[in-house]
Short mmCIF file of C-alpha atoms and ligand atoms in Angstrom, two decimals:
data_model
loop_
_atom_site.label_atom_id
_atom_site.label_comp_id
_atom_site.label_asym_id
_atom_site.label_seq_id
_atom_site.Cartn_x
_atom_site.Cartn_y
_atom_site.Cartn_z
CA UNK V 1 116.63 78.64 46.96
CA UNK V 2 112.76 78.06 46.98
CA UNK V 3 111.23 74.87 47.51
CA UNK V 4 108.42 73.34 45.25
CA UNK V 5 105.70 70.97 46.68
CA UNK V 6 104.15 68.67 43.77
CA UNK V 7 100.95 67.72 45.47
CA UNK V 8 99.35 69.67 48.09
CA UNK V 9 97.74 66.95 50.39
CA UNK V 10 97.39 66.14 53.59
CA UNK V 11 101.27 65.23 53.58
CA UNK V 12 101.89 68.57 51.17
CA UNK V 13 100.46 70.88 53.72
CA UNK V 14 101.83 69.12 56.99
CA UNK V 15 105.43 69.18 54.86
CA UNK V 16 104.98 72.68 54.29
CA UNK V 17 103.98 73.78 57.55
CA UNK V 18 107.70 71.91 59.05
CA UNK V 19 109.98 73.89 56.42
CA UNK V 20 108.19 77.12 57.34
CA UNK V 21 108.86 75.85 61.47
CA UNK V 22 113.00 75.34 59.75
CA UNK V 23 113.10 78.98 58.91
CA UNK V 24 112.59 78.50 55.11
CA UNK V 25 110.05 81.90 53.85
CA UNK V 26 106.40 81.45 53.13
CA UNK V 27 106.61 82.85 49.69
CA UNK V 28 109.94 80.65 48.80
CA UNK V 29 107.54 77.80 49.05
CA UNK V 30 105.52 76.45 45.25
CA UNK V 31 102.72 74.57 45.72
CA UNK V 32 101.49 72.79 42.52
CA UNK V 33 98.36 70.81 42.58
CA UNK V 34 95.72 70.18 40.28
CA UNK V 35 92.88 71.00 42.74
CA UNK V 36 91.20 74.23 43.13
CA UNK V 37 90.55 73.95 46.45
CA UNK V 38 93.94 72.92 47.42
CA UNK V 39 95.22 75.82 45.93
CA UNK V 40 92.85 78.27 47.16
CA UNK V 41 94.41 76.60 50.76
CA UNK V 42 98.08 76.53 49.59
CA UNK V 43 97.42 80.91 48.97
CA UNK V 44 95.58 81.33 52.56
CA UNK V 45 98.78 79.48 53.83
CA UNK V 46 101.18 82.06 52.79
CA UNK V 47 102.53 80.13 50.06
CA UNK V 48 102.43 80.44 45.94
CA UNK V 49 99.87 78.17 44.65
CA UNK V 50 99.86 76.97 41.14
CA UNK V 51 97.09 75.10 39.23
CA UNK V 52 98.04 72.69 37.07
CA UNK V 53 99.59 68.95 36.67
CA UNK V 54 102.94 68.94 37.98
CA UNK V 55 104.29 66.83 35.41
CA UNK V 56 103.81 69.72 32.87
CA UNK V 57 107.65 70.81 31.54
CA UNK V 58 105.38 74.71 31.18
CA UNK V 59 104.79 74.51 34.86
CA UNK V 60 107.82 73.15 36.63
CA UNK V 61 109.79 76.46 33.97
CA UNK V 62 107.29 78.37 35.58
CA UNK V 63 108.26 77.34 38.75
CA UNK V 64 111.90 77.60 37.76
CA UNK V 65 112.62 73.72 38.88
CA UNK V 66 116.28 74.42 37.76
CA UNK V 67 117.14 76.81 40.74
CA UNK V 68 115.00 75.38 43.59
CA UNK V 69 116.60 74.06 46.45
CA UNK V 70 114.38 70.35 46.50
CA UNK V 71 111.14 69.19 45.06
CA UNK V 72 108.99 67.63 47.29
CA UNK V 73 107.00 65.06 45.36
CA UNK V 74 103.76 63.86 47.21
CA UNK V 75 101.01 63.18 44.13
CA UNK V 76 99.26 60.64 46.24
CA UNK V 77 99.06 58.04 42.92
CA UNK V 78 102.38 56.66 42.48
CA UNK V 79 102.17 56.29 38.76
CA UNK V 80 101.67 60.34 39.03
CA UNK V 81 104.40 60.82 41.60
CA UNK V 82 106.95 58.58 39.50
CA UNK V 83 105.61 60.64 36.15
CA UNK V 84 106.45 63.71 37.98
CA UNK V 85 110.18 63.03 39.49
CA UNK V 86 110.94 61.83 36.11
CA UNK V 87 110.27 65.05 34.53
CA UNK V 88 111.74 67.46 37.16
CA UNK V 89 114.61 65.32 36.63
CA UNK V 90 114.58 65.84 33.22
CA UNK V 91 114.67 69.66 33.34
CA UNK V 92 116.56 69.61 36.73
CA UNK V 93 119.55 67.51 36.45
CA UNK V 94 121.13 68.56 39.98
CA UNK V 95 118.09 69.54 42.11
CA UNK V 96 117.17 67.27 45.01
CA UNK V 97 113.96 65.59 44.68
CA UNK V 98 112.43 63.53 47.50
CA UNK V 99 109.28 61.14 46.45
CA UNK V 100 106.58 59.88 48.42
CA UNK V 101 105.59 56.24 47.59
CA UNK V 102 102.58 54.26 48.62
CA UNK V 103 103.50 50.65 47.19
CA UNK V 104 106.31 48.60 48.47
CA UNK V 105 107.57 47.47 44.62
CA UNK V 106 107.12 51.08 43.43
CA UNK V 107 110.00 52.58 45.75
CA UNK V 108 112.71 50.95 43.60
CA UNK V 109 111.38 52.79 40.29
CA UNK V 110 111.16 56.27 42.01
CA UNK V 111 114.46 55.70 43.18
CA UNK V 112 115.20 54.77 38.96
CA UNK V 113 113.34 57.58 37.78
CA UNK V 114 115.82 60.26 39.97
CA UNK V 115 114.75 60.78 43.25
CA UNK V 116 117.43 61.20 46.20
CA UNK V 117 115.06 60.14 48.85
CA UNK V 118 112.20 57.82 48.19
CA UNK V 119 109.82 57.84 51.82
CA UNK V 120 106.75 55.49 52.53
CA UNK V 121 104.25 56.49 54.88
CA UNK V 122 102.15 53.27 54.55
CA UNK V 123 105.51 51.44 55.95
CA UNK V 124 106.20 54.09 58.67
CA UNK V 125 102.62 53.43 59.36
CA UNK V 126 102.83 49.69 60.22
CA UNK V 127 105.76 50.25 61.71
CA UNK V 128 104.90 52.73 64.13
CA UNK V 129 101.40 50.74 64.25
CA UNK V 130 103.78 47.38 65.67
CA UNK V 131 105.88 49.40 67.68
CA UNK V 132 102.98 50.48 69.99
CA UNK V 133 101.68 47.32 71.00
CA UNK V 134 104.48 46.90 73.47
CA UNK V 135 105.19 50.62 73.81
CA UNK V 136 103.40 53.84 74.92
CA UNK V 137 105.86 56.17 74.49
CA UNK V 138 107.98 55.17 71.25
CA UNK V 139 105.29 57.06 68.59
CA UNK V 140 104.99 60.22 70.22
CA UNK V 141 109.35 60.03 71.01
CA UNK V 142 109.42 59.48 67.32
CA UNK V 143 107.19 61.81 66.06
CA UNK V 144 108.66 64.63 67.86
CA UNK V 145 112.26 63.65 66.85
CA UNK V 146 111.44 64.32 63.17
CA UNK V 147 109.39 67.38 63.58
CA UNK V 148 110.95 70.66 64.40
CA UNK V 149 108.59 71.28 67.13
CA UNK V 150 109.12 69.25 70.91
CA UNK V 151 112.40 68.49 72.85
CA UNK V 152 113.96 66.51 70.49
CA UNK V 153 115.45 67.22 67.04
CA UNK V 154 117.66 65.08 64.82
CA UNK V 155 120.25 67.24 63.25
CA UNK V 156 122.52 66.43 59.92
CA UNK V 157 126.02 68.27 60.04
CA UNK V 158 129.67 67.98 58.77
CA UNK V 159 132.44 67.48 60.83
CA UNK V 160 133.74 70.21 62.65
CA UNK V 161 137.53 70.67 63.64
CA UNK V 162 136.89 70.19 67.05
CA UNK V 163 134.91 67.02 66.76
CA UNK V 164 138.03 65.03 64.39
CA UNK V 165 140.38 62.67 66.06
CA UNK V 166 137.34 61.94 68.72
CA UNK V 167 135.56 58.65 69.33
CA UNK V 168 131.56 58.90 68.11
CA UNK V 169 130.87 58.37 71.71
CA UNK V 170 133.02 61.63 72.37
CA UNK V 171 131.43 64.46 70.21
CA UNK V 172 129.79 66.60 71.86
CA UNK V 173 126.44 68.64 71.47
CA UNK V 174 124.05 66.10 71.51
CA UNK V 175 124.44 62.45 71.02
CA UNK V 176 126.05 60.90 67.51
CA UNK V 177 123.88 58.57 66.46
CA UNK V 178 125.23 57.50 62.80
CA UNK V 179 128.25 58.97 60.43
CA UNK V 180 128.48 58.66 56.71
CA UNK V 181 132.05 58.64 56.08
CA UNK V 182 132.98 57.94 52.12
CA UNK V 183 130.17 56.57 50.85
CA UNK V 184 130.10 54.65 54.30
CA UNK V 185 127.19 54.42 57.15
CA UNK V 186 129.04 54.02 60.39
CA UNK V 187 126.62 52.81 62.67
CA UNK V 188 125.97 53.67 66.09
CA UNK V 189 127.03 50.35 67.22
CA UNK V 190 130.68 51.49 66.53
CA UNK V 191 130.70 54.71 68.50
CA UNK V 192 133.21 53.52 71.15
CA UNK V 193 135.64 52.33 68.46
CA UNK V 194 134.87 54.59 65.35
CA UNK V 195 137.52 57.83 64.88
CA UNK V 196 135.71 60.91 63.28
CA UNK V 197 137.25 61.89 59.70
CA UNK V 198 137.71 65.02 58.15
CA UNK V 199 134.77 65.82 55.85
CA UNK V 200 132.55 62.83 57.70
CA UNK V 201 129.02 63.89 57.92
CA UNK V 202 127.24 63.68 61.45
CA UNK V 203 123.84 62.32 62.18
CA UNK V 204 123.16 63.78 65.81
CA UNK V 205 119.93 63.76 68.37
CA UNK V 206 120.15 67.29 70.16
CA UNK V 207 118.22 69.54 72.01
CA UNK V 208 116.71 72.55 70.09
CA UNK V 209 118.30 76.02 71.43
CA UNK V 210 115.84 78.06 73.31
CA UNK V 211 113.22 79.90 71.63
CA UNK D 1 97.95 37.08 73.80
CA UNK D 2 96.71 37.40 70.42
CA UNK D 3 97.06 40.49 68.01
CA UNK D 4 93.97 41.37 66.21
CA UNK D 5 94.89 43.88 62.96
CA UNK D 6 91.05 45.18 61.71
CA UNK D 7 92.30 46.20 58.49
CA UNK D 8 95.08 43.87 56.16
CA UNK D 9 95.79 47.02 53.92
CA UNK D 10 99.80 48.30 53.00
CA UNK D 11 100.19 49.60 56.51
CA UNK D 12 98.23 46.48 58.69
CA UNK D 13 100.34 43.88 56.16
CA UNK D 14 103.66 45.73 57.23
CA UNK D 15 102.74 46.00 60.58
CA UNK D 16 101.90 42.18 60.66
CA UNK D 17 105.78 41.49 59.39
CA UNK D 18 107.13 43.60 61.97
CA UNK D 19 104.91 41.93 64.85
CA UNK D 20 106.66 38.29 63.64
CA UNK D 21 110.28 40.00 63.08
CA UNK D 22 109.82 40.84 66.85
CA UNK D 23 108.59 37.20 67.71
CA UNK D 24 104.80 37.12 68.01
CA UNK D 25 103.85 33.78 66.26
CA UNK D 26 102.36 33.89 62.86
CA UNK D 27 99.16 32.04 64.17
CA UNK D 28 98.75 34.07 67.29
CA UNK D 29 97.56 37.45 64.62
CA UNK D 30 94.15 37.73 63.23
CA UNK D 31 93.99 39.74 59.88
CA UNK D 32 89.98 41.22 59.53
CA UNK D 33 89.21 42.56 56.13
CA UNK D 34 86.29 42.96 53.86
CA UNK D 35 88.26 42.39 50.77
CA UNK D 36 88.30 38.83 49.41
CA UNK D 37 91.51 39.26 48.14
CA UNK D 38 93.13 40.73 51.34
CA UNK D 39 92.06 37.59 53.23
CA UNK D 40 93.86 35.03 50.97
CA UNK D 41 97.24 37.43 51.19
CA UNK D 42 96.88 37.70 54.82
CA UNK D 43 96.25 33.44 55.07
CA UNK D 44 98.99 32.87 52.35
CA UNK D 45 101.57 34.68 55.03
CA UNK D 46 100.20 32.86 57.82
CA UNK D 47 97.89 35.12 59.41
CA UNK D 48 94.65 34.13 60.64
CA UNK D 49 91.85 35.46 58.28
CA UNK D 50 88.38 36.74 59.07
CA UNK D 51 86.63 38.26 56.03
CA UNK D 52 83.77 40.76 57.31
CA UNK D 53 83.37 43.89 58.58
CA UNK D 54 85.80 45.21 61.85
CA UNK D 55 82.78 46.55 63.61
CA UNK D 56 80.55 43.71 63.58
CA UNK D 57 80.75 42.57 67.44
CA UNK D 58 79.83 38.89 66.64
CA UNK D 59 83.32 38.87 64.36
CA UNK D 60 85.48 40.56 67.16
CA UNK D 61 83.63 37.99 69.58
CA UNK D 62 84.97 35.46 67.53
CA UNK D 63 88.84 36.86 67.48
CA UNK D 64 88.72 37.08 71.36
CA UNK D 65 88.81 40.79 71.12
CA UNK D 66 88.81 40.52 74.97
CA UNK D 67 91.83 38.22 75.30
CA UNK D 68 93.83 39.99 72.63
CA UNK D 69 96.97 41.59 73.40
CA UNK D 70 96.31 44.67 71.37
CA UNK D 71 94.41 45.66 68.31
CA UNK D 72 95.67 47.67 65.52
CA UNK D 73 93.12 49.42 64.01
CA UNK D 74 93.90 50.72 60.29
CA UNK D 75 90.59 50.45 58.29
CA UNK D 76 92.02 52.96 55.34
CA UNK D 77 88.98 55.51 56.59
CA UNK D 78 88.71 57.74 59.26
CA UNK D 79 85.10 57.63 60.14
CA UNK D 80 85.69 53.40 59.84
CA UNK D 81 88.42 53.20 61.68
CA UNK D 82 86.49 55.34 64.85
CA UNK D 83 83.36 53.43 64.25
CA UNK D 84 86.03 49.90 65.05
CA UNK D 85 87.78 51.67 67.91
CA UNK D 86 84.25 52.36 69.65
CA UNK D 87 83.26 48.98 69.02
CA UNK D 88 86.21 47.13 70.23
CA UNK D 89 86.67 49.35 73.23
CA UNK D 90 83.25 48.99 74.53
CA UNK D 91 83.59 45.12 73.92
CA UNK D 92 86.72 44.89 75.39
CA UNK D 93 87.37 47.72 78.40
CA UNK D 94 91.39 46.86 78.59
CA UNK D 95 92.44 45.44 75.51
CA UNK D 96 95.73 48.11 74.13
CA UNK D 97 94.11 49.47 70.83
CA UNK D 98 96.07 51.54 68.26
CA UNK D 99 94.70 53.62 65.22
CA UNK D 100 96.02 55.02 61.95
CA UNK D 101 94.28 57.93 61.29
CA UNK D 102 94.88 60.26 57.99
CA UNK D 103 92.83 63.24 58.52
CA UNK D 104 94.36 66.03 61.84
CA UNK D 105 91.03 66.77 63.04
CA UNK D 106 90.27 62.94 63.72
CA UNK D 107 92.95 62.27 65.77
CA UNK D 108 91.59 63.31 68.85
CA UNK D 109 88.19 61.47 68.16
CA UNK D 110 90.29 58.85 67.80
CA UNK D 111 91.68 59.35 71.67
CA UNK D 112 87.98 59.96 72.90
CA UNK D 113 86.49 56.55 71.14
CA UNK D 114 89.17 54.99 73.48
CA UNK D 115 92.69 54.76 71.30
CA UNK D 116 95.53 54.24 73.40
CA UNK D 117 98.06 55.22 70.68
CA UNK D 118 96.78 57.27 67.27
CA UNK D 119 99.43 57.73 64.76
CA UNK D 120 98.69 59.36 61.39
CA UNK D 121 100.96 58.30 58.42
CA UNK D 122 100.52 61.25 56.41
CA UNK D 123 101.86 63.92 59.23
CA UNK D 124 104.97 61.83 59.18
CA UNK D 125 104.87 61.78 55.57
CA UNK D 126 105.07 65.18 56.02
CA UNK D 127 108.21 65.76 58.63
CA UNK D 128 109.99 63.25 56.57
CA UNK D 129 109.50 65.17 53.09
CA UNK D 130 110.65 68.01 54.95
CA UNK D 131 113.63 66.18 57.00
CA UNK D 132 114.86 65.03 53.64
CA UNK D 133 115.69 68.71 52.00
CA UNK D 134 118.40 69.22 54.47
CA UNK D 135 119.51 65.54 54.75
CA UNK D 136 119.83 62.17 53.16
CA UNK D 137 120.52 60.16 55.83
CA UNK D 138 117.39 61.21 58.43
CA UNK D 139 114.98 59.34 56.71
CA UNK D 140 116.78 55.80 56.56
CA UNK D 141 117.91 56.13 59.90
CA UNK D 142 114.67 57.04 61.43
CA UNK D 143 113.43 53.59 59.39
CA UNK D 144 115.96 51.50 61.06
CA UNK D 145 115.05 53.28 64.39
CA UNK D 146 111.37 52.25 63.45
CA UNK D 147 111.65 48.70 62.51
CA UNK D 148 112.65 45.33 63.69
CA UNK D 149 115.48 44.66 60.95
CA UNK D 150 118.84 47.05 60.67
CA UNK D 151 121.20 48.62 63.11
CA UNK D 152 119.66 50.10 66.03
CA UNK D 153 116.26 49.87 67.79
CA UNK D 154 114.19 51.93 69.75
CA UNK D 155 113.47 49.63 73.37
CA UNK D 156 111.15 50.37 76.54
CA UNK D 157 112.17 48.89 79.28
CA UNK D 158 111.04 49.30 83.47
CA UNK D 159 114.00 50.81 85.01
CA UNK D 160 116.34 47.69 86.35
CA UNK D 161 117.73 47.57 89.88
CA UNK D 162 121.29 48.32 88.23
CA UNK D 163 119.66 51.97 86.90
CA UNK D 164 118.49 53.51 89.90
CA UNK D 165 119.87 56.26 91.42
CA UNK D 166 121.91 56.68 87.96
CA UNK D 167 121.45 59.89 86.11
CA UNK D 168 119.65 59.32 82.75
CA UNK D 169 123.33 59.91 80.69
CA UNK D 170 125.04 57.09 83.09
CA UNK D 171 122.46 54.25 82.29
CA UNK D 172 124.33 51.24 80.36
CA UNK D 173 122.49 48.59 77.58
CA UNK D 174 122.37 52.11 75.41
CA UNK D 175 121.62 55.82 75.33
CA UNK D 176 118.59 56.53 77.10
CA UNK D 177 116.38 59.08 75.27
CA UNK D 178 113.47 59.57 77.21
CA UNK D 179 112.14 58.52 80.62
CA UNK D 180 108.32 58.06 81.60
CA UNK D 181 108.01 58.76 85.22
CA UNK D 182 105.53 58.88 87.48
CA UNK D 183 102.82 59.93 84.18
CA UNK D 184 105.65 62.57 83.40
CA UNK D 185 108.05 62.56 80.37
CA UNK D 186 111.54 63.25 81.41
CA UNK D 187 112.63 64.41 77.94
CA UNK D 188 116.53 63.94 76.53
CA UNK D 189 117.91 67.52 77.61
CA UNK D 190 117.43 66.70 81.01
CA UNK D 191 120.17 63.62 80.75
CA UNK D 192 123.22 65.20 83.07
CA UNK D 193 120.77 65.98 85.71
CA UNK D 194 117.64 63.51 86.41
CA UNK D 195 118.11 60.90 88.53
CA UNK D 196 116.41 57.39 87.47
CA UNK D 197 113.69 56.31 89.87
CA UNK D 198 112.25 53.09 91.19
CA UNK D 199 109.04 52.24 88.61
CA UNK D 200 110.34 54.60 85.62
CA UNK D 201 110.32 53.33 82.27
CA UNK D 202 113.51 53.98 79.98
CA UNK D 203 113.07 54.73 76.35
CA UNK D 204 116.41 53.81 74.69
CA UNK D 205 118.27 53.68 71.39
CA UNK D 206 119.81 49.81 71.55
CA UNK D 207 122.20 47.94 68.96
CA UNK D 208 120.15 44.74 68.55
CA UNK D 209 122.00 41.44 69.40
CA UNK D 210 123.73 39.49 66.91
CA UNK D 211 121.24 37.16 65.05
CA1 CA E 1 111.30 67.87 67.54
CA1 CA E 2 115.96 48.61 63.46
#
């Protein structure tokens, strides 16, 4: 249940610092990156650097790809990053990968080579960069709901006895924001009208619990 | 009520989309590159193009850098993008100006060169690759949450006659997520208890009307 960085960047290192803040162990966190010195800073970080192209089959056994939890792919070239998710897929059939792209027409083909997730920080980037012309307050809101730290977090979690047979509007602890129910996004437009399902998966904003 | 964008890179080309999705006219945004090649993409979508560099004071002279709206600021490097910030604040004392910044440690110069909003692409890179371990549906919805197109939007608003003396949880149009008052943030878990003021401003998760 480890989890293996491919790339060790700027969005590596920020990555790895938010799954240590989620309660996942230093040293259940591989960092592979080419660079010396990124390495040298992966170690002084608590985690287990390894030196080396990421797309090597030696180096992802090494890192025992098969039984990690995800595989964070981050290469900062997409050609590399794309090279990369297709070979942990290759010797990971089941293991969730998530792929950072920079170029709009390359987020299809990670998605082709076997990603689950494909992200784009250059789009978040312009959007976030729009959104604060009329706005002072929507970056930092934002920022802090996807980041463990702050006074917001949003929260993934199935169904729970207690919450089926209730409107979205009704569930409580915290506010429903989306359900995936069957293959199915049930937006938060229908949360007056929408009945939670057994086995429907909740998409919630909530309040962390004290620390 | 221009927009000025000093930089016509992935994330200034997206932003520029988003700023016409949310109704700014295509000939009311001024694209300023170096790049030869930027300048044609940004006048083939409509944009206003002015090749040179961002910092030159006789080019933001010529975009009205003291009439614009805001300027977005996303040169591709750090020490560029502060060099443009300093310039166009000092040319233009209350013009809204928002940077992208990559690197942590420049974020804050950003702030002291006289940002209004800094966001920094590759720390959200970051929280996303880490969101996405525990969840595939995070990332998309944050994305909608982001951007002009989808299901739901993020909207500022002043707080209307209707809202006032309403706790947060009671306000209608949405689910209020945040309130800015009086240069305090009211955050989420206070929603059963604070009581909406006269001059607040509501930050609110909307369903955007039918098109
Ligand atoms: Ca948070
Ligand atoms: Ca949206």
């Amino acid at each position: 249940d480890h989890v293996i960085l491919c790339g060790y960047g700027r969005s590596g290192a920020i990555a790895a610092d938010e799954i240590v803040a989620r309660g996942q162990p230093l040293d259940r966190i591989v960092a592979i990156d080419q660079s010396e010195e990124r390495i040298r800073l992966a170690a002084e970080a608590g985690l287990i650097g390894l030196r080396g192209d990421a797309d090597s089959e030696a180096l992802l056994g090494l890192a025992c790809v098969d039984r990690a939890k995800a595989v964070l792919v981050t290469a900062g070239r997409d050609d590399t990053t794309i090279l990369v998710v297709l070979t942990v897929r290759h010797l990971a059939p089941d293991t969730r990968i998530v792929a950072s792209i920079r170029e709009e027409e390359n987020i299809k083909l990670a998605r082709l080579s076997g990603a689950d997730t494909v992200i784009s920080p250059p789009r978040i980037g312009g959007y976030l960069l729009a959104d604060a012309i009329g706005t002072a307050h929507a970056a930092p809101f934002l920022c802090d709901l996807m980041s463990a730290a702050g006074k917001v977090e949003l929260h993934e979690r199935p169904a729970a006895e207690a919450d089926i047979g209730k409107r979205m509007a009704e569930v409580g602890g915290g506010i429903v924001v989306q359900i995936h129910s069957q293959g199915r996004d049930i937006p938060f437009s229908e949360r007056e009208r929408y009945i939670v399902q057994r086995g429907d998966t909740l998409l919630l904003i909530t309040v962390p619990k004290e620390a």
